[in-house]
Amino acid sequence: MSAEAADREAATSSRPCTPPQTCWFEFLLEESLLEKHLRKPCPLSVPVLNMLLNELLCISKVPPGTKHVDMDLATLPPTTAMAILLYNRWAIRTIVQSSFPVKQAKPGPPQLSVMNQMQQEKELTENILKVLKEQASDSILVLEAALKLNKDLYVHTMRTLDLLAVEPGMVNGETESSTAGLKIKTEEMQCQVCFDLGAAYFQQGSTNSAVYENAREKFFRTKELIAEIGSLSLHCTIDEKRLAGYCQACDVLVPSSDSTSQQLTPYSQVHICLRSGNYQEAINIFIEDNLTFNLPVQFRQSVLRELFQKAQQGNEALDEICFKVCACNTVRDILEGRTISVQFNQLFLRPNKEKIDFLLEVCSRSINLEKASDSLKGNMAAFLKNVCLGLEDLQYVFMISSHELFITLLKDEERKLLVDQMRKRSPRVNLCIKPVTSFYDIPASASVNIGQLEHQLILSVDPWRIRQILIELHGMTSERQFWTVSNKDFSHAKQLFAACLELVTEFSPKLRQVMLNEMLLLDIHTHEAGTGQSGERPPSDLISRVRGYLEMRLPDIPLRQVIAEECVAFMLNWKENEYLTLQVPAFLLQSNPYVKLGQLLAATCKELPGPKESRRTAKDLWEVVVQICSVSSQHKRGNDGRVSLIKQRESTLGIMYRSELLSFIKKLREPLVLTIILSLFVKLHNVREDIVNDITAEHISIWPSSIPNLQSVDFEAVAITVKELVRYALSINPNNHSWLIIQADIYFATNQYSAALHYYLQAGAVCSDFFNKAVPPDVYTDQVIKRMIKCCSLLNCHTQVAILCQFLREIDYKTAFKSLQEQNSHDAMDSYYDYIWDVTILEYLTYLHHKRGETDKRQIAIKAIGQTELNASNPEEVLQLAAQRRKKKFLQAMAKLYF
């Protein structure tokens, strides 16, 4: 007996082969709901429908024990052929539906009888599905054969069933004739069969892409039949939205060779462009679609996500493509009145001329000004105006505001108002390199004239011309510092300083020294922004000039604080610790707080390798920073007569303000200096009384463990400073594992557990070649692992908790077992079992799943235990290798999840 026949016999073994009298079956037939259940998700369970359809086969004279594929549908009675088609269509639909993900309903209060019933139904459904899948190829052949029929079919109704029940012999001829039952036209039957076959082929295409061609053919035939049948069909209702989705997917996966079809389906064109790497053509398609709105927004976003994923996997060449596709999608969004996406704001964070040019091109090609509605024009104008307001560099503002589209969409008054807004908001930003004529078409105003003169000031290197421009500018306004209109233009600045030096040398020695000081600052900036970034040491004469400035004692010469600050930072960055600790004149330590701070930092760096007892300078540095972070207190009597204590922020108790200290630290780039100052602030953060979770840092043990007067320290400011310092340090070197651990601890202490895991994993990844090597134990200490465990626990990722418990020097079985007992785990649970190497935990999992009746998960746990490399009899080296391999795979999987 075939599997199909066995299944039918099992389903009907408890019932006689007579017309069914159950109210459910009568209801189905009376309302013709059997067809409806095959067209849409059914409220009845698989076992119930399997029983009903087998009953229908039985009363429709399908011979028992015969495979449907061996029966000639053309020679069978209409009701018999229709019953076979209904059964096999349902079989295919059920197989396809079972492959879709299903959102699990939240369980109610556990009831033993209900749970047993649900478990029995689940097992019965799985058994039926197994049989249906085994005979799937036969069902497909049956449905393919049905497409060759050229006659109408009939399905039983309550009338024909009643006639059969009364006297089967007398009415057998009528029920097998062409006039009995409910008539189903050939076109209706073929339309539904084509749709079902298409869905079956499409599902098989995930393992065999060639089958997509069959799916495409069946879906397009379905569309043709729907057009032939029209809207008058009573028994054929296809979900046309779903059909359209199938057709689009098939057209992308198997594009037609017909050029006309390709023109009508831009999906396939985009797909071909992405496969061939012709990204520019795909971008052109997106720009053209901004005029027609044919491509769904979801499709365009999916293309951008795919490109982002490839770029993040290391294909840096796609960064520019990602921006261009994102710009196309953004323009489409704003034309349809949607908000600008986060991705566009991120990619446009650092604009340049090329990005501005492309954005203007997309905007111009995406709107037909002659035919566009007022709302479209308004959306585009608002977008361009907002882009201008978001730019800091007026050079780029000029590029947009001088563009033809901008001039067309915005009135003169709006453009003038925008310019004034920009001037008021940012009086010191860069101006454009060359004049833009269209900007001067705006009626002259004070702000426009000032802008023109500032522009000329940047371009001019003639001292007399500069003098003339400055006289004009100061005559128009006294609110601005015109020496700040441009930055990082070092070559021009050097020319101008040289010209100034030549002018003042003869009549003012003091002013000459001021010029020399400014030229020193310029040379420091030039080196740090140029060859210094590649690690090349500064020339010896520059270092000598820096020393000379620090030691200079000329009366009546104004010394700018920023130059002293830059000079000390310069010496620390280039490890001139010998000079700062041994050769700095004593008067400098008393008169210049930056020199004092630099000396303490340099001395601490030198003493660090020595014994703790010799680190006197570290204690001095600690006391200086504590004093800077302390606040002065004063008492004030209120109106009610009571005395209250007021803390004065930014006190002058220290050698400098905290904001000045932070500004100085952000000029440092030397890793050891940054690590020392960072560990000091971390230790200061940890000594507070109300701290719950300490932050760990390298060299933290060199600092004192207590402060005599805790109330005097502004710990709120210290916490803010720690966060800013870590952010700055990681901007200097994002791969420093010690700094990454500090950032992770900060997030952990502030209950941001997902972010904390991100940085804990990143710290491990950077020092292990993305976990291809073992993470050093001084990076993943027990404390770090325990914090990762707590993060996973509070994120309800309980299987991850159990796996991480293995990473501890002594496995924490209590926590692991408790976490595995949780039933609301948000991670992938049994898919993580391959990462467990501790047999005790796997045995507990096996017991737990057996106790819960979770057969499938129990088998997965048993399979994991059965791996030979976990055998306790193996040599220790083999067991260690197995554990290390699982650690690597688990940490890599976690990194992909949280990065």
Short mmCIF file of C-alpha atoms in Angstrom, two decimals, residues 394 422-431 450 454 479-482 484-485:
data_model
loop_
_atom_site.label_atom_id
_atom_site.label_comp_id
_atom_site.label_asym_id
_atom_site.label_seq_id
_atom_site.Cartn_x
_atom_site.Cartn_y
_atom_site.Cartn_z
CA LEU A 394 28.98 78.38 3.43
CA MET A 422 23.08 81.48 7.82
CA ARG A 423 25.08 84.63 8.59
CA LYS A 424 23.53 85.05 12.03
CA ARG A 425 23.90 81.40 12.89
CA SER A 426 27.50 80.89 11.78
CA PRO A 427 29.55 84.07 11.37
CA ARG A 428 32.90 82.26 11.29
CA VAL A 429 32.45 79.39 8.83
CA ASN A 430 34.40 78.92 5.63
CA LEU A 431 33.33 80.80 2.54
CA ILE A 450 30.29 91.61 4.40
CA GLU A 454 35.25 88.15 3.72
CA GLU A 479 30.78 92.20 16.09
CA ARG A 480 33.10 89.79 14.28
CA GLN A 481 36.68 88.57 14.50
CA PHE A 482 37.70 88.52 10.85
CA THR A 484 38.82 83.50 12.05
CA VAL A 485 36.93 83.44 8.74
#
